[in-house]
Amino acid sequence: MQSSYNRLTTQQWEIMKKILPVKQKGKYKLRDIVDAILWQLRIGGQWRNLPDNFPKWG
C-alpha cells in the first residue's frame, strides 16, 4: 500500500462528477465521500483512521 494520498484536484473532480449518477442530498459532500473511498483504497487504512481533513467516519 502507498503511504500518502493527495486529494482530488478540481480538474479531476470535474471529470469524476460527470460520470457519477448520484444526485447528492446527504450529510456529506459527494467529493469528500469519493476522496475518502480513494484514500482507503490507496492507503488501506481503516475508516476511523481517515485524516482530519475528511469528515468524521462515524
Short mmCIF file of C-alpha atoms in Angstrom, two decimals:
data_model
loop_
_atom_site.label_atom_id
_atom_site.label_comp_id
_atom_site.label_asym_id
_atom_site.label_seq_id
_atom_site.Cartn_x
_atom_site.Cartn_y
_atom_site.Cartn_z
CA MET A 1 0.00 0.00 0.00
CA GLN A 2 1.06 3.59 -0.57
CA SER A 3 1.89 5.85 2.36
CA SER A 4 0.36 9.05 1.02
CA TYR A 5 -2.71 10.25 -0.83
CA ASN A 6 -3.36 13.59 -2.48
CA ARG A 7 -6.99 14.60 -2.60
CA LEU A 8 -8.69 15.10 -5.94
CA THR A 9 -7.85 18.31 -7.75
CA THR A 10 -10.68 20.49 -9.01
CA GLN A 11 -9.95 19.32 -12.56
CA GLN A 12 -10.09 15.64 -11.52
CA TRP A 13 -13.30 16.22 -9.57
CA GLU A 14 -14.98 17.92 -12.55
CA ILE A 15 -14.36 14.77 -14.60
CA MET A 16 -15.49 12.42 -11.81
CA LYS A 17 -18.75 14.20 -11.04
CA LYS A 18 -19.85 13.98 -14.67
CA ILE A 19 -19.76 10.17 -14.55
CA LEU A 20 -21.30 9.70 -11.09
CA PRO A 21 -25.05 9.08 -11.39
CA VAL A 22 -25.86 10.09 -7.81
CA LYS A 23 -27.58 13.38 -7.03
CA GLN A 24 -26.42 14.17 -3.54
CA LYS A 25 -28.77 15.20 -0.78
CA GLY A 26 -26.89 13.69 2.14
CA LYS A 27 -24.98 14.95 5.13
CA TYR A 28 -21.58 14.95 3.43
CA LYS A 29 -20.29 16.36 0.17
CA LEU A 30 -20.01 13.74 -2.56
CA ARG A 31 -16.48 14.90 -3.29
CA ASP A 32 -15.47 14.15 0.31
CA ILE A 33 -17.04 10.69 0.11
CA VAL A 34 -15.25 9.86 -3.15
CA ASP A 35 -11.97 11.19 -1.75
CA ALA A 36 -12.39 9.07 1.39
CA ILE A 37 -13.00 5.95 -0.71
CA LEU A 38 -9.95 6.66 -2.85
CA TRP A 39 -7.87 7.30 0.29
CA GLN A 40 -8.97 3.97 1.75
CA LEU A 41 -8.16 2.12 -1.49
CA ARG A 42 -4.76 3.79 -1.78
CA ILE A 43 -3.62 3.66 1.84
CA GLY A 44 -5.50 0.61 3.06
CA GLY A 45 -6.29 2.22 6.38
CA GLN A 46 -9.40 1.82 8.48
CA TRP A 47 -12.27 4.29 8.10
CA ARG A 48 -11.78 5.53 11.66
CA ASN A 49 -8.22 6.49 10.73
CA LEU A 50 -9.17 8.93 7.99
CA PRO A 51 -7.05 12.09 8.17
CA ASP A 52 -8.57 15.11 9.93
CA ASN A 53 -9.29 16.89 6.63
CA PHE A 54 -12.03 14.31 5.89
CA PRO A 55 -15.49 14.26 7.52
CA LYS A 56 -15.76 12.13 10.66
CA TRP A 57 -16.32 8.46 9.86
CA GLY A 58 -18.94 7.71 12.48
#
